Amino acid sequence: MNEKSESKESVSEAVEAPRRIAGLIEKIKESADNLAKDNTSRGDLKILSRSLRELRHAFKIFAPYRSHRKVTVFGSARTPEDHPAYKQAVDFGRAMADNKWFVVTGAAAGIMEAGHVGAGRDYSMGLNILLPFEQDTNPVIAGDPKLVHMKYFFTRKLMFVKESHAMCLLPGGFGTLDEGLEVLTLLQTGKRDMVPVVFLDEPGGEYWKHFEEFLKSKLLGQGMISPEDRSLYMITDSVKEAVEEILGFFKVYHSMRFVRDDLVFRLNEPLDEEMLEELNSRFADILTGGRFRQRKALSAERDEPELADLPRLVFRFNRHDLGRLRQLVNTINGRQA
């Protein structure tokens, strides 16, 4: 492609981007108008209205931090300060902040507070749920402009998953299990880009070991998940291992994006020919055709100019073997698949 053609494409993209945004806003307005035609009940309208307002505000708060890496920490709000899991969360939050990562939590007490205590106010972000009990905002994040209050769990969970680049789960109750299993479901079904998920126990703890025993004996044992699905998460009782798992995930791999039939991996550094041949040999089973190939940014990625200089690994992914896709990321990063 010559410079003249590239210039024309850049102008075309600059013109088309605002049009696409205007078109999406028009569709939102159209849907709102159709609600009146559908005789939608007042209760349903209240849910839609509040959800849209909550998400608009949350998008606005998180927008300035989109280029910063963030890890979401889940865990019980009832964990006391003298519990080993609380200290574990403090140490994890501190270690991630030391690596310039933001720590996102539900902003309440227990494990959520501990993550913020470790990260400190400057590297803390919060998504607080409005409940009639046990959900006061912790003092680290209270009053901070990086704190969002939300009424609905489903809008809150969307923000947790959408805005974070990694997940760390410490022991918790129904909410923690719900959040962890939803993340694994989204990864397994391809509804969420690949991110590292770490189940972090207290030193010597067995909470997540028992969880994995259930996954292996019931889900895997009865054919409800595949062996490769176990690559989607890591279980450890070591903060050092948890941090290494998350940071190591982004050693070479940077991010991903689908462009029509191609899956594009953006990389922090190019792969050598030996690695490329290894990928084509070991992971041909996840391709619908062709081979793994390296190239520059695709023209469809012009809306992300900050990533334009990163090398790409482009391939036709079958959109089915997500556990194998995680193993591919591990191999690219020089880690055991």
Short mmCIF file of C-alpha atoms in Angstrom, two decimals, residues 16-306:
data_model
loop_
_atom_site.label_atom_id
_atom_site.label_comp_id
_atom_site.label_asym_id
_atom_site.label_seq_id
_atom_site.Cartn_x
_atom_site.Cartn_y
_atom_site.Cartn_z
CA GLU A 16 -16.61 7.28 9.10
CA ALA A 17 -15.87 7.06 12.83
CA PRO A 18 -18.16 9.99 13.83
CA ARG A 19 -20.84 8.63 11.52
CA ARG A 20 -20.73 5.24 13.21
CA ILE A 21 -21.00 6.87 16.64
CA ALA A 22 -23.92 9.00 15.51
CA GLY A 23 -25.58 5.90 14.08
CA LEU A 24 -25.26 4.02 17.37
CA ILE A 25 -26.71 6.93 19.34
CA GLU A 26 -29.59 7.08 16.86
CA LYS A 27 -30.28 3.38 17.44
CA ILE A 28 -30.43 4.02 21.21
CA LYS A 29 -32.95 6.80 20.61
CA GLU A 30 -34.94 4.57 18.27
CA SER A 31 -35.08 1.82 20.89
CA ALA A 32 -36.30 4.33 23.45
CA ASP A 33 -39.06 5.50 21.08
CA ASN A 34 -40.09 1.90 20.46
CA LEU A 35 -40.55 1.36 24.20
CA ALA A 36 -43.46 3.79 24.11
CA LYS A 37 -44.96 1.97 21.10
CA ASP A 38 -44.62 -1.34 22.95
CA ASN A 39 -46.60 -0.02 25.95
CA THR A 40 -43.66 -0.96 28.18
CA SER A 41 -44.58 -0.98 31.87
CA ARG A 42 -43.35 1.73 34.22
CA GLY A 43 -41.36 -0.85 36.21
CA ASP A 44 -39.51 -2.05 33.11
CA LEU A 45 -38.81 1.51 32.05
CA LYS A 46 -37.36 2.29 35.48
CA ILE A 47 -34.93 -0.63 35.13
CA LEU A 48 -33.84 0.48 31.67
CA SER A 49 -33.55 4.13 32.63
CA ARG A 50 -31.49 3.45 35.76
CA SER A 51 -29.27 0.93 33.96
CA LEU A 52 -28.48 3.33 31.13
CA ARG A 53 -27.71 6.17 33.53
CA GLU A 54 -25.50 3.95 35.69
CA LEU A 55 -23.51 2.68 32.72
CA ARG A 56 -23.15 6.14 31.17
CA HIS A 57 -21.74 7.48 34.43
CA ALA A 58 -19.44 4.48 34.95
CA PHE A 59 -18.11 4.72 31.37
CA LYS A 60 -17.36 8.40 32.00
CA ILE A 61 -15.45 7.67 35.24
CA PHE A 62 -13.38 4.83 33.75
CA ALA A 63 -12.69 6.45 30.36
CA PRO A 64 -9.57 8.42 31.46
CA TYR A 65 -8.03 5.17 32.79
CA ARG A 66 -8.63 2.93 29.75
CA SER A 67 -4.94 2.87 28.85
CA HIS A 68 -3.93 1.79 32.38
CA ARG A 69 -3.79 -1.87 33.35
CA LYS A 70 -6.33 -2.80 36.02
CA VAL A 71 -6.95 -5.92 38.10
CA THR A 72 -10.29 -6.64 39.74
CA VAL A 73 -10.12 -8.17 43.21
CA PHE A 74 -13.12 -10.19 44.41
CA GLY A 75 -13.64 -11.62 47.89
CA SER A 76 -15.79 -11.57 51.00
CA ALA A 77 -16.89 -8.29 52.57
CA ARG A 78 -17.01 -10.12 55.91
CA THR A 79 -13.32 -11.05 56.18
CA PRO A 80 -11.90 -9.38 59.35
CA GLU A 81 -8.65 -7.42 59.36
CA ASP A 82 -6.82 -10.05 61.42
CA HIS A 83 -7.62 -12.88 58.99
CA PRO A 84 -4.72 -14.26 56.88
CA ALA A 85 -6.79 -13.76 53.70
CA TYR A 86 -7.11 -10.05 54.49
CA LYS A 87 -3.33 -9.68 54.74
CA GLN A 88 -2.97 -11.69 51.53
CA ALA A 89 -5.23 -9.22 49.73
CA VAL A 90 -3.27 -6.28 51.15
CA ASP A 91 0.00 -7.78 49.92
CA PHE A 92 -1.48 -8.51 46.50
CA GLY A 93 -2.89 -4.99 46.12
CA ARG A 94 0.44 -3.47 47.12
CA ALA A 95 2.38 -5.66 44.69
CA MET A 96 0.10 -4.76 41.78
CA ALA A 97 0.26 -1.03 42.57
CA ASP A 98 4.04 -1.29 42.74
CA ASN A 99 3.82 -2.45 39.12
CA LYS A 100 1.60 0.57 38.26
CA TRP A 101 -1.61 -1.47 38.04
CA PHE A 102 -4.90 -0.09 39.38
CA VAL A 103 -6.84 -2.28 41.80
CA VAL A 104 -10.60 -2.36 41.23
CA THR A 105 -12.87 -3.77 43.94
CA GLY A 106 -16.45 -3.58 45.11
CA ALA A 107 -15.27 -0.81 47.46
CA ALA A 108 -16.75 -2.34 50.62
CA ALA A 109 -15.08 -3.88 53.69
CA GLY A 110 -13.21 -7.18 54.06
CA ILE A 111 -11.18 -8.39 51.08
CA MET A 112 -12.30 -5.41 49.02
CA GLU A 113 -10.96 -2.96 51.58
CA ALA A 114 -7.76 -4.99 51.92
CA GLY A 115 -7.06 -4.75 48.18
CA HIS A 116 -7.44 -0.98 48.39
CA VAL A 117 -5.35 -0.73 51.55
CA GLY A 118 -2.50 -2.43 49.70
CA ALA A 119 -2.89 -0.41 46.51
CA GLY A 120 -3.38 2.94 48.24
CA ARG A 121 -5.90 5.58 47.23
CA ASP A 122 -4.05 6.71 44.09
CA TYR A 123 -4.15 3.22 42.56
CA SER A 124 -7.63 2.24 43.80
CA MET A 125 -10.91 2.27 41.84
CA GLY A 126 -14.27 1.19 43.22
CA LEU A 127 -17.67 -0.07 42.05
CA ASN A 128 -19.87 0.02 45.13
CA ILE A 129 -23.25 -1.72 45.16
CA LEU A 130 -26.08 0.02 46.97
CA LEU A 131 -27.45 -2.45 49.54
CA PRO A 132 -29.59 -2.02 52.67
CA PHE A 133 -26.89 -3.81 54.71
CA GLU A 134 -23.12 -4.55 54.96
CA GLN A 135 -21.99 -2.46 52.00
CA ASP A 136 -20.61 0.81 53.33
CA THR A 137 -17.74 2.22 51.29
CA ASN A 138 -14.32 1.51 52.76
CA PRO A 139 -12.33 4.54 53.99
CA VAL A 140 -9.56 4.16 51.38
CA ILE A 141 -11.82 4.89 48.41
CA ALA A 142 -14.67 6.83 50.08
CA GLY A 143 -15.18 10.21 48.41
CA ASP A 144 -12.67 9.45 45.65
CA PRO A 145 -13.64 10.51 42.09
CA LYS A 146 -12.65 7.00 40.93
CA LEU A 147 -15.56 5.51 42.91
CA VAL A 148 -18.87 4.61 41.24
CA HIS A 149 -22.07 3.74 43.12
CA MET A 150 -24.41 1.30 41.35
CA LYS A 151 -27.84 -0.12 42.11
CA TYR A 152 -27.77 -3.24 39.97
CA PHE A 153 -25.43 -6.19 40.23
CA PHE A 154 -25.58 -6.87 36.50
CA THR A 155 -24.37 -3.38 35.52
CA ARG A 156 -21.68 -3.56 38.19
CA LYS A 157 -20.46 -6.98 36.99
CA LEU A 158 -20.36 -5.71 33.43
CA MET A 159 -18.00 -2.92 34.51
CA PHE A 160 -15.81 -5.29 36.53
CA VAL A 161 -15.33 -7.56 33.53
CA LYS A 162 -15.23 -4.93 30.79
CA GLU A 163 -12.74 -2.56 32.38
CA SER A 164 -10.19 -4.95 33.89
CA HIS A 165 -7.22 -6.75 32.38
CA ALA A 166 -6.99 -9.45 35.07
CA MET A 167 -9.08 -11.00 37.85
CA CYS A 168 -7.97 -12.11 41.30
CA LEU A 169 -10.41 -13.94 43.56
CA LEU A 170 -9.85 -14.53 47.25
CA PRO A 171 -12.20 -16.62 49.44
CA GLY A 172 -15.75 -15.29 49.54
CA GLY A 173 -19.44 -16.10 49.61
CA PHE A 174 -22.18 -16.36 46.99
CA GLY A 175 -21.16 -13.09 45.34
CA THR A 176 -17.51 -14.07 44.92
CA LEU A 177 -18.42 -17.45 43.43
CA ASP A 178 -20.98 -15.81 41.15
CA GLU A 179 -18.42 -13.30 39.87
CA GLY A 180 -15.69 -15.89 39.40
CA LEU A 181 -17.89 -18.37 37.55
CA GLU A 182 -19.30 -15.63 35.33
CA VAL A 183 -15.80 -14.58 34.30
CA LEU A 184 -14.87 -18.20 33.50
CA THR A 185 -18.11 -18.61 31.52
CA LEU A 186 -17.39 -15.49 29.47
CA LEU A 187 -13.84 -16.66 28.76
CA GLN A 188 -14.94 -20.20 27.91
CA THR A 189 -17.58 -18.94 25.46
CA GLY A 190 -15.46 -16.21 23.91
CA LYS A 191 -17.64 -13.39 25.22
CA ARG A 192 -14.61 -11.81 26.91
CA ASP A 193 -11.11 -11.26 25.53
CA MET A 194 -8.48 -13.46 27.14
CA VAL A 195 -7.41 -12.26 30.60
CA PRO A 196 -5.58 -14.01 33.44
CA VAL A 197 -7.79 -15.30 36.27
CA VAL A 198 -6.14 -16.17 39.59
CA PHE A 199 -7.84 -17.84 42.55
CA LEU A 200 -5.69 -16.71 45.48
CA ASP A 201 -5.97 -18.46 48.83
CA GLU A 202 -4.47 -17.55 52.18
CA PRO A 203 -1.08 -19.22 52.80
CA GLY A 204 -1.75 -22.93 53.28
CA GLY A 205 -5.47 -22.38 52.64
CA GLU A 206 -7.69 -24.94 50.95
CA TYR A 207 -10.74 -22.88 49.93
CA TRP A 208 -9.90 -22.85 46.23
CA LYS A 209 -8.37 -26.35 46.33
CA HIS A 210 -11.79 -27.70 47.32
CA PHE A 211 -13.33 -25.59 44.56
CA GLU A 212 -10.97 -27.14 42.01
CA GLU A 213 -11.66 -30.64 43.33
CA PHE A 214 -15.34 -30.02 42.56
CA LEU A 215 -14.50 -28.74 39.08
CA LYS A 216 -12.33 -31.79 38.36
CA SER A 217 -14.60 -34.47 39.82
CA LYS A 218 -17.97 -33.12 38.71
CA LEU A 219 -17.58 -30.71 35.79
CA LEU A 220 -14.57 -32.29 34.11
CA GLY A 221 -15.35 -35.80 35.34
CA GLN A 222 -18.84 -35.68 33.83
CA GLY A 223 -17.75 -34.04 30.58
CA MET A 224 -19.29 -30.62 31.31
CA ILE A 225 -15.99 -28.84 30.64
CA SER A 226 -12.94 -29.88 28.65
CA PRO A 227 -9.43 -30.48 30.04
CA GLU A 228 -8.23 -27.37 28.17
CA ASP A 229 -10.75 -25.22 30.07
CA ARG A 230 -8.60 -25.62 33.16
CA SER A 231 -6.03 -23.44 31.39
CA LEU A 232 -8.38 -20.48 31.86
CA TYR A 233 -7.47 -20.05 35.53
CA MET A 234 -4.73 -20.56 38.10
CA ILE A 235 -5.04 -21.55 41.77
CA THR A 236 -2.32 -20.56 44.23
CA ASP A 237 -1.74 -19.49 47.84
CA SER A 238 1.27 -17.36 46.90
CA VAL A 239 1.01 -13.62 46.20
CA LYS A 240 4.29 -13.82 44.29
CA GLU A 241 2.91 -16.52 41.98
CA ALA A 242 -0.37 -14.62 41.52
CA VAL A 243 1.44 -11.44 40.50
CA GLU A 244 3.82 -13.34 38.19
CA GLU A 245 0.84 -15.05 36.53
CA ILE A 246 -0.80 -11.71 35.76
CA LEU A 247 2.28 -9.79 34.69
CA GLY A 248 3.60 -12.77 32.72
CA PHE A 249 0.39 -12.93 30.71
CA PHE A 250 1.32 -9.59 29.14
CA LYS A 251 5.04 -10.32 28.65
CA VAL A 252 4.72 -10.71 24.86
CA TYR A 253 0.95 -10.83 24.36
CA HIS A 254 -0.64 -7.37 24.56
CA SER A 255 -4.31 -7.59 23.49
CA MET A 256 -6.62 -9.11 20.91
CA ARG A 257 -9.28 -8.08 18.44
CA PHE A 258 -11.41 -9.78 15.82
CA VAL A 259 -11.26 -8.23 12.35
CA ARG A 260 -13.88 -9.95 10.24
CA ASP A 261 -12.73 -13.61 10.00
CA ASP A 262 -9.31 -12.96 11.50
CA LEU A 263 -8.28 -12.94 15.14
CA VAL A 264 -5.52 -10.41 15.67
CA PHE A 265 -3.10 -10.69 18.58
CA ARG A 266 -1.26 -7.44 19.23
CA LEU A 267 2.22 -8.25 20.61
CA ASN A 268 4.76 -6.31 22.64
CA GLU A 269 7.54 -7.73 20.47
CA PRO A 270 7.70 -9.74 17.24
CA LEU A 271 8.00 -13.53 17.26
CA ASP A 272 11.03 -15.20 15.71
CA GLU A 273 10.63 -17.71 12.89
CA GLU A 274 11.23 -20.67 15.22
CA MET A 275 8.34 -19.63 17.47
CA LEU A 276 6.09 -19.03 14.46
CA GLU A 277 6.78 -22.52 13.16
CA GLU A 278 6.10 -23.98 16.61
CA LEU A 279 2.70 -22.27 16.71
CA ASN A 280 1.80 -23.54 13.26
CA SER A 281 2.78 -27.05 14.32
CA ARG A 282 1.23 -27.19 17.80
CA PHE A 283 -1.93 -25.11 17.33
CA ALA A 284 -3.07 -25.94 13.81
CA ASP A 285 -6.13 -27.60 15.40
CA ILE A 286 -7.65 -24.22 16.36
CA LEU A 287 -7.41 -22.80 12.83
CA THR A 288 -10.27 -22.86 10.34
CA GLY A 289 -7.76 -22.46 7.52
CA GLY A 290 -4.42 -20.95 6.61
CA ARG A 291 -1.55 -20.46 9.04
CA PHE A 292 -0.39 -18.19 11.82
CA ARG A 293 1.24 -15.19 10.18
CA GLN A 294 2.87 -11.99 11.37
CA ARG A 295 2.06 -8.63 9.87
CA LYS A 296 1.57 -4.96 10.66
CA ALA A 297 -1.64 -3.38 11.95
CA LEU A 298 -4.69 -4.03 9.79
CA SER A 299 -6.49 -1.06 8.25
CA ALA A 300 -9.59 -1.86 10.32
CA GLU A 301 -7.55 -1.14 13.47
CA ARG A 302 -7.03 2.53 12.61
CA ASP A 303 -9.41 3.50 15.38
CA GLU A 304 -6.73 2.43 17.88
CA PRO A 305 -3.75 4.54 16.76
CA GLU A 306 -1.98 4.09 20.09
#
